mmCIF file of C-alpha atoms in Angstrom:
data_model
loop_
_atom_site.group_PDB
_atom_site.id
_atom_site.type_symbol
_atom_site.label_atom_id
_atom_site.label_comp_id
_atom_site.label_asym_id
_atom_site.label_seq_id
_atom_site.Cartn_x
_atom_site.Cartn_y
_atom_site.Cartn_z
ATOM 1 C CA MET A 41 2.295 -23.610 -12.294
ATOM 2 C CA ALA A 42 1.033 -20.530 -10.665
ATOM 3 C CA LYS A 43 0.188 -17.305 -12.383
ATOM 4 C CA ILE A 44 1.423 -14.134 -10.552
ATOM 5 C CA VAL A 45 -1.204 -11.299 -10.976
ATOM 6 C CA PHE A 46 -0.638 -7.704 -10.002
ATOM 7 C CA GLY A 47 -3.961 -5.919 -9.611
ATOM 8 C CA MET A 48 -5.100 -2.819 -7.747
ATOM 9 C CA ASN A 49 -7.783 -0.063 -7.842
ATOM 10 C CA GLN A 50 -6.599 2.885 -9.957
ATOM 11 C CA SER A 51 -7.863 6.326 -10.591
ATOM 12 C CA LEU A 52 -8.332 7.705 -14.123
ATOM 13 C CA ASP A 53 -4.971 9.444 -13.733
ATOM 14 C CA GLY A 54 -3.080 6.356 -12.588
ATOM 15 C CA TYR A 55 -3.029 6.537 -8.810
ATOM 16 C CA VAL A 56 -3.698 3.776 -6.243
ATOM 17 C CA ASP A 57 -4.320 5.847 -3.090
ATOM 18 C CA HIS A 58 -6.417 3.404 -0.963
ATOM 19 C CA ASP A 59 -7.048 5.879 1.675
ATOM 20 C CA HIS A 60 -9.161 8.044 -0.714
ATOM 21 C CA PRO A 61 -12.873 7.628 -0.142
ATOM 22 C CA GLU A 62 -13.636 7.416 -3.784
ATOM 23 C CA PHE A 63 -12.031 3.898 -3.753
ATOM 24 C CA ARG A 64 -14.523 2.493 -1.299
ATOM 25 C CA PRO A 65 -15.911 -0.504 -3.212
ATOM 26 C CA SER A 66 -19.617 -0.627 -4.240
ATOM 27 C CA PRO A 67 -21.440 -3.823 -2.992
ATOM 28 C CA ALA A 68 -20.951 -5.441 -6.397
ATOM 29 C CA LEU A 69 -17.308 -4.649 -6.511
ATOM 30 C CA PHE A 70 -16.787 -5.729 -2.846
ATOM 31 C CA ARG A 71 -18.460 -9.188 -3.696
ATOM 32 C CA HIS A 72 -16.243 -9.553 -6.729
ATOM 33 C CA PHE A 73 -13.128 -9.008 -4.336
ATOM 34 C CA ILE A 74 -14.459 -11.596 -1.803
ATOM 35 C CA GLU A 75 -14.802 -14.269 -4.564
ATOM 36 C CA GLN A 76 -11.442 -13.190 -5.988
ATOM 37 C CA VAL A 77 -9.689 -13.666 -2.701
ATOM 38 C CA ARG A 78 -11.487 -16.941 -2.093
ATOM 39 C CA GLY A 79 -10.060 -18.256 -5.282
ATOM 40 C CA LEU A 80 -6.443 -17.089 -4.782
ATOM 41 C CA ALA A 81 -3.718 -19.633 -4.199
ATOM 42 C CA GLY A 82 -2.060 -16.824 -2.080
ATOM 43 C CA SER A 83 -0.837 -13.330 -1.931
ATOM 44 C CA VAL A 84 2.481 -11.595 -1.929
ATOM 45 C CA TYR A 85 2.573 -8.346 -0.075
ATOM 46 C CA GLY A 86 5.084 -5.506 0.379
ATOM 47 C CA ARG A 87 5.380 -4.265 3.903
ATOM 48 C CA ARG A 88 3.243 -1.242 3.623
ATOM 49 C CA MET A 89 0.359 -3.024 1.821
ATOM 50 C CA TYR A 90 0.542 -5.825 4.321
ATOM 51 C CA GLU A 91 0.257 -3.399 7.064
ATOM 52 C CA VAL A 92 -2.895 -1.889 5.448
ATOM 53 C CA MET A 93 -4.354 -5.436 4.977
ATOM 54 C CA ARG A 94 -3.613 -6.490 8.555
ATOM 55 C CA TYR A 95 -6.900 -4.704 9.350
ATOM 56 C CA TRP A 96 -8.633 -7.792 8.274
ATOM 57 C CA ASP A 97 -6.887 -10.006 10.970
ATOM 58 C CA GLU A 98 -9.209 -8.981 13.667
ATOM 59 C CA ASP A 99 -13.020 -8.826 13.699
ATOM 60 C CA HIS A 100 -14.687 -5.372 14.097
ATOM 61 C CA PRO A 101 -18.198 -5.147 15.550
ATOM 62 C CA GLU A 102 -19.244 -2.549 12.956
ATOM 63 C CA TRP A 103 -18.691 -4.946 10.166
ATOM 64 C CA ASP A 104 -21.406 -6.209 7.958
ATOM 65 C CA ALA A 105 -21.805 -9.893 6.642
ATOM 66 C CA ALA A 106 -19.763 -9.077 3.468
ATOM 67 C CA GLU A 107 -16.887 -7.694 5.563
ATOM 68 C CA TYR A 108 -16.855 -10.883 7.622
ATOM 69 C CA ASP A 109 -16.924 -12.878 4.532
ATOM 70 C CA PHE A 110 -13.832 -10.897 3.005
ATOM 71 C CA ALA A 111 -11.941 -11.203 6.351
ATOM 72 C CA ALA A 112 -12.553 -14.940 6.371
ATOM 73 C CA ALA A 113 -11.341 -15.252 2.898
ATOM 74 C CA TRP A 114 -8.156 -13.167 3.569
ATOM 75 C CA ARG A 115 -7.383 -14.972 6.674
ATOM 76 C CA ASN A 116 -7.608 -18.425 5.081
ATOM 77 C CA GLN A 117 -5.185 -17.783 2.199
ATOM 78 C CA PRO A 118 -1.416 -18.021 2.524
ATOM 79 C CA LYS A 119 0.424 -14.732 2.406
ATOM 80 C CA TRP A 120 4.203 -14.049 1.910
ATOM 81 C CA VAL A 121 5.403 -10.580 3.004
ATOM 82 C CA VAL A 122 8.426 -9.054 1.414
ATOM 83 C CA SER A 123 10.191 -7.021 4.085
ATOM 84 C CA ARG A 124 13.643 -6.359 5.349
ATOM 85 C CA SER A 125 12.359 -4.271 8.392
ATOM 86 C CA LEU A 126 9.640 -6.559 9.766
ATOM 87 C CA GLU A 127 10.662 -9.152 12.371
ATOM 88 C CA SER A 128 7.347 -11.096 12.327
ATOM 89 C CA VAL A 129 4.211 -11.389 10.361
ATOM 90 C CA GLY A 130 0.597 -12.487 11.419
ATOM 91 C CA PRO A 131 -1.244 -15.762 10.973
ATOM 92 C CA ASN A 132 -0.999 -17.692 7.859
ATOM 93 C CA ALA A 133 1.856 -15.445 6.651
ATOM 94 C CA THR A 134 5.533 -16.051 5.786
ATOM 95 C CA LEU A 135 8.280 -13.481 5.929
ATOM 96 C CA VAL A 136 10.319 -13.042 2.821
ATOM 97 C CA GLY A 137 13.415 -11.023 3.600
ATOM 98 C CA ASP A 138 15.994 -11.933 0.944
ATOM 99 C CA ASP A 139 16.030 -13.738 -2.435
ATOM 100 C CA LEU A 140 12.764 -12.497 -3.682
ATOM 101 C CA GLU A 141 13.373 -13.826 -7.252
ATOM 102 C CA ALA A 142 14.033 -17.365 -5.850
ATOM 103 C CA VAL A 143 10.974 -17.244 -3.578
ATOM 104 C CA ILE A 144 8.606 -16.172 -6.249
ATOM 105 C CA ARG A 145 10.048 -18.647 -8.806
ATOM 106 C CA GLY A 146 9.570 -21.280 -6.298
ATOM 107 C CA LEU A 147 5.850 -20.259 -5.602
ATOM 108 C CA LYS A 148 5.337 -20.234 -9.334
ATOM 109 C CA ALA A 149 6.723 -23.739 -9.746
ATOM 110 C CA GLN A 150 5.178 -25.307 -6.580
ATOM 111 C CA ARG A 151 1.615 -23.681 -6.615
ATOM 112 C CA ALA A 152 -1.297 -23.915 -8.822
ATOM 113 C CA GLY A 153 -3.783 -21.020 -9.476
ATOM 114 C CA GLU A 154 -3.282 -17.190 -9.188
ATOM 115 C CA ILE A 155 -0.998 -15.642 -6.808
ATOM 116 C CA ASP A 156 -1.802 -11.998 -6.199
ATOM 117 C CA VAL A 157 0.714 -9.209 -5.840
ATOM 118 C CA ALA A 158 -0.116 -6.181 -3.751
ATOM 119 C CA GLY A 159 1.762 -2.996 -3.782
ATOM 120 C CA PRO A 160 3.342 -1.072 -6.683
ATOM 121 C CA ASP A 161 6.803 -1.004 -5.333
ATOM 122 C CA LEU A 162 6.830 -4.803 -5.057
ATOM 123 C CA ALA A 163 5.151 -5.078 -8.379
ATOM 124 C CA ARG A 164 7.944 -3.003 -9.904
ATOM 125 C CA SER A 165 10.631 -5.308 -8.417
ATOM 126 C CA LEU A 166 8.685 -8.359 -9.961
ATOM 127 C CA THR A 167 8.123 -6.832 -13.207
ATOM 128 C CA ASP A 168 11.844 -5.862 -13.471
ATOM 129 C CA LEU A 169 12.469 -9.551 -12.914
ATOM 130 C CA GLY A 170 9.974 -10.566 -15.546
ATOM 131 C CA LEU A 171 7.794 -12.439 -12.958
ATOM 132 C CA ILE A 172 4.334 -10.735 -13.422
ATOM 133 C CA ASP A 173 2.130 -12.755 -15.594
ATOM 134 C CA GLU A 174 -0.928 -10.431 -15.686
ATOM 135 C CA TYR A 175 -1.951 -6.935 -14.650
ATOM 136 C CA GLN A 176 -5.442 -6.243 -13.521
ATOM 137 C CA LEU A 177 -6.250 -2.562 -13.310
ATOM 138 C CA TYR A 178 -9.503 -1.766 -11.660
ATOM 139 C CA LEU A 179 -10.298 1.596 -13.195
ATOM 140 C CA HIS A 180 -12.353 3.927 -11.025
ATOM 141 C CA PRO A 181 -14.063 7.022 -12.490
ATOM 142 C CA VAL A 182 -12.100 9.574 -10.286
ATOM 143 C CA VAL A 183 -9.163 11.817 -10.787
ATOM 144 C CA LEU A 184 -6.973 12.044 -7.635
ATOM 145 C CA GLY A 185 -4.248 14.419 -8.882
ATOM 146 C CA ARG A 186 -1.623 12.828 -6.586
ATOM 147 C CA GLY A 187 -0.745 9.652 -4.737
ATOM 148 C CA LYS A 188 1.080 6.397 -5.476
ATOM 149 C CA PRO A 189 1.101 5.420 -9.145
ATOM 150 C CA PHE A 190 0.069 2.092 -10.291
ATOM 151 C CA PHE A 191 3.240 1.686 -12.123
ATOM 152 C CA SER A 192 6.043 2.818 -9.915
ATOM 153 C CA GLY A 193 8.521 2.871 -12.746
ATOM 154 C CA PRO A 194 8.250 2.890 -16.487
ATOM 155 C CA ARG A 195 5.171 0.946 -17.732
ATOM 156 C CA PRO A 196 6.244 -2.312 -19.280
ATOM 157 C CA PRO A 197 5.099 -3.205 -22.821
ATOM 158 C CA LEU A 198 1.681 -4.693 -22.377
ATOM 159 C CA ARG A 199 -1.037 -6.293 -24.344
ATOM 160 C CA LEU A 200 -4.790 -5.932 -23.396
ATOM 161 C CA VAL A 201 -6.510 -9.421 -23.122
ATOM 162 C CA ALA A 202 -9.815 -8.444 -21.485
ATOM 163 C CA SER A 203 -11.920 -5.852 -20.101
ATOM 164 C CA ASP A 204 -14.947 -6.354 -17.791
ATOM 165 C CA ARG A 205 -17.487 -4.173 -16.246
ATOM 166 C CA ILE A 206 -17.860 -4.724 -12.488
ATOM 167 C CA GLY A 207 -20.744 -3.024 -10.817
ATOM 168 C CA GLU A 208 -21.987 0.346 -12.332
ATOM 169 C CA ASP A 209 -18.748 2.283 -12.635
ATOM 170 C CA VAL A 210 -15.535 0.082 -12.503
ATOM 171 C CA ILE A 211 -13.924 -1.407 -15.324
ATOM 172 C CA ARG A 212 -11.150 -4.114 -14.838
ATOM 173 C CA LEU A 213 -8.585 -4.117 -17.596
ATOM 174 C CA THR A 214 -6.426 -7.240 -17.886
ATOM 175 C CA TYR A 215 -3.076 -7.083 -19.460
ATOM 176 C CA VAL A 216 -0.316 -9.413 -20.129
ATOM 177 C CA PRO A 217 3.356 -8.594 -20.988
ATOM 178 C CA ALA A 218 3.702 -8.065 -24.637
#
């Protein structure tokens, strides 16, 4: 049975604004993300986060070796994209338009390993349905003062199960529903 994990970079004040330059990962954190993506059973994206991640669908000449490694890992994994407005999705991706709960329950039953959830609005829907098994907050030492919050609704009751330092300044906090 698969485990559904919602994880994102977060500022000290709770925001997940990926356009902010302070969220650019250090080499150590980027290596961590490459290995994490390689190990996933797949990813579930909301439309907006999927459109951000489509950047990795095509090679860019300015990339270094690590960026090519991440792109290869990302392209290789299956993706499910939750959207009512998209008409098509890219390679190795499946469009999910309706019955999100049934699709996620099916993935949990049919797959093994971790399935990543990307996007706070999608995570909120899955939290409300009781389908998130683990929350991973990658806490960065920055204060943004605005942006999209990690939790797009009330924070569910959580229990801390692990904390890991990644690189020099990021801490990953891992929670499960309490």
